[in-house]
CSV table of C-alpha atoms in Angstrom, one decimal:
chain,number,residue,atom,x,y,z
H,1,MET,CA,-85.2,-123.4,-152.2
H,2,ASP,CA,-86.2,-120.8,-149.5
H,3,VAL,CA,-89.7,-121.7,-148.4
H,4,ASN,CA,-90.0,-118.6,-146.2
H,5,SER,CA,-88.9,-115.8,-148.6
H,6,GLY,CA,-90.2,-117.7,-151.6
H,7,TRP,CA,-87.1,-118.0,-153.8
H,8,VAL,CA,-85.2,-120.8,-155.4
H,9,PHE,CA,-81.7,-120.9,-157.0
H,10,PRO,CA,-82.0,-123.4,-159.9
H,11,ALA,CA,-78.9,-125.3,-161.0
H,12,GLY,CA,-77.0,-123.1,-163.5
H,13,ALA,CA,-78.9,-120.0,-162.7
H,14,GLN,CA,-77.2,-116.6,-161.9
H,15,GLN,CA,-80.2,-115.2,-160.0
H,16,PRO,CA,-83.0,-116.8,-157.9
H,17,ILE,CA,-86.5,-117.1,-159.2
H,18,GLY,CA,-89.8,-116.9,-157.3
H,19,ILE,CA,-91.6,-120.2,-156.3
H,20,TYR,CA,-94.9,-118.6,-155.3
H,21,ARG,CA,-95.8,-117.0,-158.5
H,22,LYS,CA,-98.9,-119.2,-158.8
H,23,GLY,CA,-99.7,-119.2,-155.1
H,24,PRO,CA,-98.7,-121.3,-152.0
H,25,LEU,CA,-97.2,-124.7,-152.5
H,26,TYR,CA,-97.8,-126.1,-149.0
H,27,SER,CA,-100.6,-126.4,-146.5
H,28,SER,CA,-100.9,-124.4,-143.3
H,29,ALA,CA,-99.9,-127.5,-141.3
H,30,GLU,CA,-96.7,-128.0,-143.4
H,31,TYR,CA,-95.8,-124.3,-143.0
H,32,ASP,CA,-96.3,-124.7,-139.2
H,33,VAL,CA,-93.9,-127.7,-139.1
H,34,TYR,CA,-91.2,-125.6,-140.9
H,35,ARG,CA,-91.8,-122.7,-138.5
H,36,SER,CA,-91.5,-125.0,-135.5
H,37,VAL,CA,-88.2,-126.4,-136.7
H,38,SER,CA,-86.6,-123.1,-137.5
H,39,THR,CA,-87.8,-121.7,-134.1
H,40,ARG,CA,-86.4,-124.7,-132.2
H,41,LEU,CA,-83.1,-124.4,-134.0
H,42,LYS,CA,-82.8,-120.7,-133.2
H,43,ASP,CA,-83.6,-121.4,-129.5
H,44,HIS,CA,-80.9,-124.1,-129.5
H,45,VAL,CA,-78.3,-121.7,-131.0
H,46,VAL,CA,-79.2,-119.0,-128.4
H,47,LYS,CA,-78.8,-121.6,-125.6
H,48,GLU,CA,-75.6,-123.2,-126.8
H,49,PHE,CA,-73.8,-120.0,-127.5
H,50,GLY,CA,-75.2,-118.0,-124.6
H,51,LEU,CA,-76.7,-115.3,-126.7
H,52,ASP,CA,-79.0,-112.5,-125.6
H,53,THR,CA,-80.3,-111.6,-129.1
H,54,LEU,CA,-80.5,-113.5,-132.3
H,55,TYR,CA,-82.6,-113.1,-135.5
H,56,PHE,CA,-83.8,-115.5,-138.2
H,57,THR,CA,-82.5,-114.3,-141.5
H,58,ALA,CA,-82.4,-115.1,-145.2
H,59,PRO,CA,-81.7,-116.7,-147.5
H,60,THR,CA,-82.2,-120.2,-146.0
H,61,PHE,CA,-82.6,-123.4,-148.0
H,62,ILE,CA,-84.0,-126.8,-148.4
H,63,THR,CA,-81.2,-128.4,-150.3
H,64,ARG,CA,-81.3,-131.4,-152.7
H,65,GLU,CA,-78.0,-133.0,-153.8
H,66,ALA,CA,-78.2,-135.9,-156.1
H,67,ALA,CA,-75.6,-138.3,-157.5
H,68,ASP,CA,-74.4,-137.9,-161.1
H,69,LEU,CA,-74.5,-141.5,-161.9
H,70,ASP,CA,-73.9,-141.3,-165.7
H,71,GLY,CA,-71.5,-138.4,-165.6
H,72,SER,CA,-73.7,-136.2,-167.8
H,73,TRP,CA,-74.2,-133.3,-165.4
H,74,LYS,CA,-71.8,-130.3,-165.6
H,75,PRO,CA,-71.8,-127.5,-163.1
H,76,SER,CA,-72.7,-124.1,-164.6
H,77,THR,CA,-71.9,-121.8,-161.8
H,78,PRO,CA,-69.8,-121.9,-158.6
H,79,HIS,CA,-73.0,-122.3,-156.7
H,80,ASP,CA,-73.5,-125.7,-158.3
H,81,GLU,CA,-70.2,-127.0,-156.9
H,82,TYR,CA,-71.4,-127.6,-153.3
H,83,TRP,CA,-68.4,-129.8,-152.4
H,84,HIS,CA,-65.8,-127.1,-152.1
H,85,PRO,CA,-64.5,-125.9,-148.7
H,86,HIS,CA,-66.0,-122.6,-147.7
H,87,VAL,CA,-66.9,-120.3,-144.9
H,88,ASP,CA,-70.6,-119.3,-144.7
H,89,LYS,CA,-69.9,-115.7,-143.7
H,90,ASN,CA,-67.6,-115.3,-146.7
H,91,ASN,CA,-70.6,-116.2,-148.9
H,92,THR,CA,-73.1,-114.0,-147.0
H,93,ALA,CA,-71.7,-111.4,-144.7
H,94,HIS,CA,-74.6,-111.1,-142.3
H,95,TYR,CA,-74.6,-114.8,-141.4
H,96,ASP,CA,-73.5,-115.3,-137.8
H,97,TYR,CA,-74.7,-118.7,-136.9
H,98,SER,CA,-75.5,-121.7,-139.1
H,99,GLY,CA,-77.9,-124.6,-138.5
H,100,LEU,CA,-78.5,-127.8,-140.4
H,101,LEU,CA,-81.2,-130.4,-140.0
H,102,TYR,CA,-80.7,-133.6,-142.0
H,103,LEU,CA,-83.8,-135.1,-143.7
H,104,THR,CA,-82.1,-138.2,-145.1
H,105,THR,CA,-79.5,-140.7,-143.8
H,106,SER,CA,-76.0,-141.5,-145.1
H,107,GLY,CA,-75.7,-145.1,-146.1
H,108,GLU,CA,-79.4,-145.6,-146.5
H,109,ASP,CA,-80.7,-142.8,-148.7
H,110,PHE,CA,-77.5,-141.7,-150.3
H,111,GLU,CA,-73.7,-142.4,-150.3
H,112,GLY,CA,-71.1,-139.7,-149.8
H,113,GLY,CA,-72.4,-136.3,-148.6
H,114,GLU,CA,-70.4,-136.1,-145.4
H,115,LEU,CA,-69.9,-132.8,-143.6
H,116,HIS,CA,-66.2,-132.1,-143.0
H,117,PHE,CA,-64.9,-129.4,-140.7
H,118,PHE,CA,-61.3,-128.1,-140.7
H,119,ASP,CA,-59.4,-126.1,-138.1
H,120,SER,CA,-56.3,-123.9,-138.2
H,121,ALA,CA,-54.2,-126.3,-136.0
H,122,HIS,CA,-54.4,-129.1,-138.6
H,123,SER,CA,-55.2,-127.4,-141.9
H,124,ALA,CA,-54.8,-124.1,-143.8
H,125,LEU,CA,-57.6,-122.3,-145.5
H,126,ASP,CA,-57.2,-119.8,-148.4
H,127,CYS,CA,-60.4,-118.0,-149.5
H,128,SER,CA,-58.7,-115.2,-151.5
H,129,ALA,CA,-60.4,-116.5,-154.7
H,130,MET,CA,-63.7,-115.5,-153.1
H,131,GLU,CA,-62.8,-111.9,-153.4
H,132,ASN,CA,-63.2,-112.0,-157.2
H,133,ARG,CA,-66.8,-110.7,-157.5
H,134,THR,CA,-67.2,-111.4,-161.2
H,135,GLN,CA,-65.8,-115.0,-161.2
H,136,PRO,CA,-65.4,-116.0,-157.6
H,137,GLY,CA,-63.5,-119.2,-157.0
H,138,PRO,CA,-63.8,-121.7,-154.1
H,139,CYS,CA,-61.8,-121.7,-150.9
H,140,LEU,CA,-58.8,-124.0,-150.9
H,141,VAL,CA,-57.9,-126.1,-147.9
H,142,THR,CA,-54.9,-128.3,-147.1
H,143,GLY,CA,-54.9,-131.0,-144.4
H,144,LYS,CA,-57.4,-133.6,-143.2
H,145,PRO,CA,-60.8,-132.7,-141.6
H,146,THR,CA,-60.8,-132.5,-137.8
H,147,LEU,CA,-64.5,-133.4,-137.6
H,148,VAL,CA,-66.6,-135.6,-139.9
H,149,VAL,CA,-70.4,-135.5,-139.5
H,150,GLU,CA,-72.4,-138.3,-141.0
H,151,PRO,CA,-75.9,-137.1,-141.9
H,152,ARG,CA,-78.8,-139.0,-140.2
H,153,ALA,CA,-82.4,-138.0,-140.6
H,154,GLY,CA,-83.4,-135.9,-137.6
H,155,ARG,CA,-79.8,-135.0,-136.7
H,156,ALA,CA,-79.2,-131.3,-136.1
H,157,ILE,CA,-76.0,-129.4,-136.0
H,158,VAL,CA,-75.3,-125.7,-135.2
H,159,PHE,CA,-72.0,-123.8,-135.5
H,160,GLY,CA,-70.6,-120.3,-135.9
H,161,SER,CA,-70.7,-119.0,-139.5
H,162,GLY,CA,-67.2,-117.3,-139.4
H,163,ARG,CA,-63.7,-118.3,-140.4
H,164,GLU,CA,-63.4,-120.4,-137.3
H,165,ASN,CA,-65.5,-123.1,-139.0
H,166,PRO,CA,-64.4,-123.8,-142.6
H,167,HIS,CA,-66.2,-126.8,-143.9
H,168,ARG,CA,-67.4,-128.7,-146.9
H,169,VAL,CA,-69.8,-131.4,-148.0
H,170,THR,CA,-68.3,-134.3,-149.9
H,171,GLN,CA,-69.8,-135.2,-153.2
H,172,VAL,CA,-72.9,-137.4,-153.2
H,173,THR,CA,-72.0,-140.6,-155.1
H,174,GLY,CA,-75.3,-142.4,-154.9
H,175,GLY,CA,-79.0,-141.6,-154.0
H,176,THR,CA,-80.2,-138.1,-153.0
H,177,ARG,CA,-79.3,-136.1,-149.9
H,178,TYR,CA,-81.8,-133.6,-148.4
H,179,VAL,CA,-81.1,-131.1,-145.7
H,180,LEU,CA,-82.7,-128.0,-144.2
H,181,SER,CA,-80.1,-125.2,-143.9
H,182,PHE,CA,-80.9,-122.2,-141.7
H,183,TRP,CA,-78.9,-119.1,-140.9
H,184,PHE,CA,-79.2,-116.6,-138.1
H,185,THR,CA,-77.8,-113.1,-137.6
H,186,CYS,CA,-77.1,-110.7,-134.7
H,187,ASP,CA,-77.8,-107.8,-136.9
H,188,ALA,CA,-81.4,-106.5,-136.4
H,189,ARG,CA,-81.2,-104.9,-139.9
H,190,ARG,CA,-81.0,-108.3,-141.5
H,191,GLU,CA,-83.9,-109.9,-139.7
H,192,MET,CA,-86.3,-111.9,-141.9
H,193,ILE,CA,-89.4,-112.8,-139.9
H,194,SER,CA,-91.0,-116.2,-140.3
H,195,PHE,CA,-93.7,-115.4,-142.8
H,196,LEU,CA,-94.4,-118.8,-144.3
H,197,ASP,CA,-97.5,-117.4,-146.0
H,198,GLY,CA,-97.0,-118.7,-149.6
H,199,LYS,CA,-95.9,-115.2,-150.8
H,200,MET,CA,-92.6,-113.9,-152.0
H,201,HIS,CA,-90.7,-111.4,-149.7
H,202,VAL,CA,-87.8,-109.4,-151.1
H,203,ARG,CA,-86.5,-107.2,-148.3
H,204,PHE,CA,-85.3,-107.5,-144.7
H,205,GLY,CA,-87.3,-105.7,-142.1
H,206,GLU,CA,-90.7,-106.5,-143.6
H,207,THR,CA,-93.5,-107.3,-141.2
H,208,LYS,CA,-96.8,-109.1,-142.0
H,209,ASP,CA,-98.5,-105.7,-142.0
H,210,GLU,CA,-95.9,-103.2,-143.3
H,211,PRO,CA,-93.3,-103.3,-146.2
H,212,ALA,CA,-89.6,-102.7,-145.4
H,213,GLY,CA,-89.3,-99.5,-147.4
H,214,ASP,CA,-85.7,-99.0,-148.6
H,215,ARG,CA,-84.2,-101.7,-146.4
H,216,ALA,CA,-81.7,-104.1,-148.0
H,217,GLY,CA,-82.8,-106.9,-150.3
H,218,ILE,CA,-82.1,-110.5,-149.5
H,219,GLY,CA,-80.1,-110.9,-152.7
H,220,ASP,CA,-77.3,-108.7,-151.4
H,221,SER,CA,-75.6,-108.7,-148.0
H,222,ASN,CA,-73.6,-105.5,-148.3
H,223,THR,CA,-75.7,-102.8,-150.0
H,224,GLU,CA,-78.6,-101.3,-148.2
H,225,THR,CA,-80.8,-100.6,-151.2
H,226,SER,CA,-80.2,-103.6,-153.5
H,227,GLU,CA,-83.0,-106.0,-154.6
H,228,LEU,CA,-83.1,-109.4,-156.2
């Protein structure tokens, strides 16, 4: 669920749907907390990577991953299978830096759900299946992870979104895992300002006072005139 732009990708859906069709879901104070978190993460990325310019972009997510205890759940689309190795920039071309803030703790709120990173010195990544636009498949990786991150509520992690950081989340086997996922871009054309106004926003380049005209829609990272 993208609190800022106002869209959610339900399990099994091929396209996102609006969450603010009946008005705001959160209070001004709650939106302010979300804005503060995203701003602090952005500032941290700028500092850690020595950047001069960086923009908040979309889509971003509050993600919920729950255990399938009775085995009745079946993934309907590749988006539902969160546990496959992937590269963020392969999924959304304008992502340059990724940020995660965990809201729950491994071993207390859920089991499984570790974040695994792989590198070229110890593993091999094949993302050729992602090139199939009609039925894209997951990346394939061989070898063991070189870094394992155990989620802990309040723990934040930032990393480059490119092929230097293939990663995956292991399947949640018990409880429910929550995480805030943010992405940032160096491309001014893909900026999505922090609206957090309880309204839906479709296009990059919008401001609080002016629409974005024919700027690209957040549902597509490659075509300048596409919409959701």
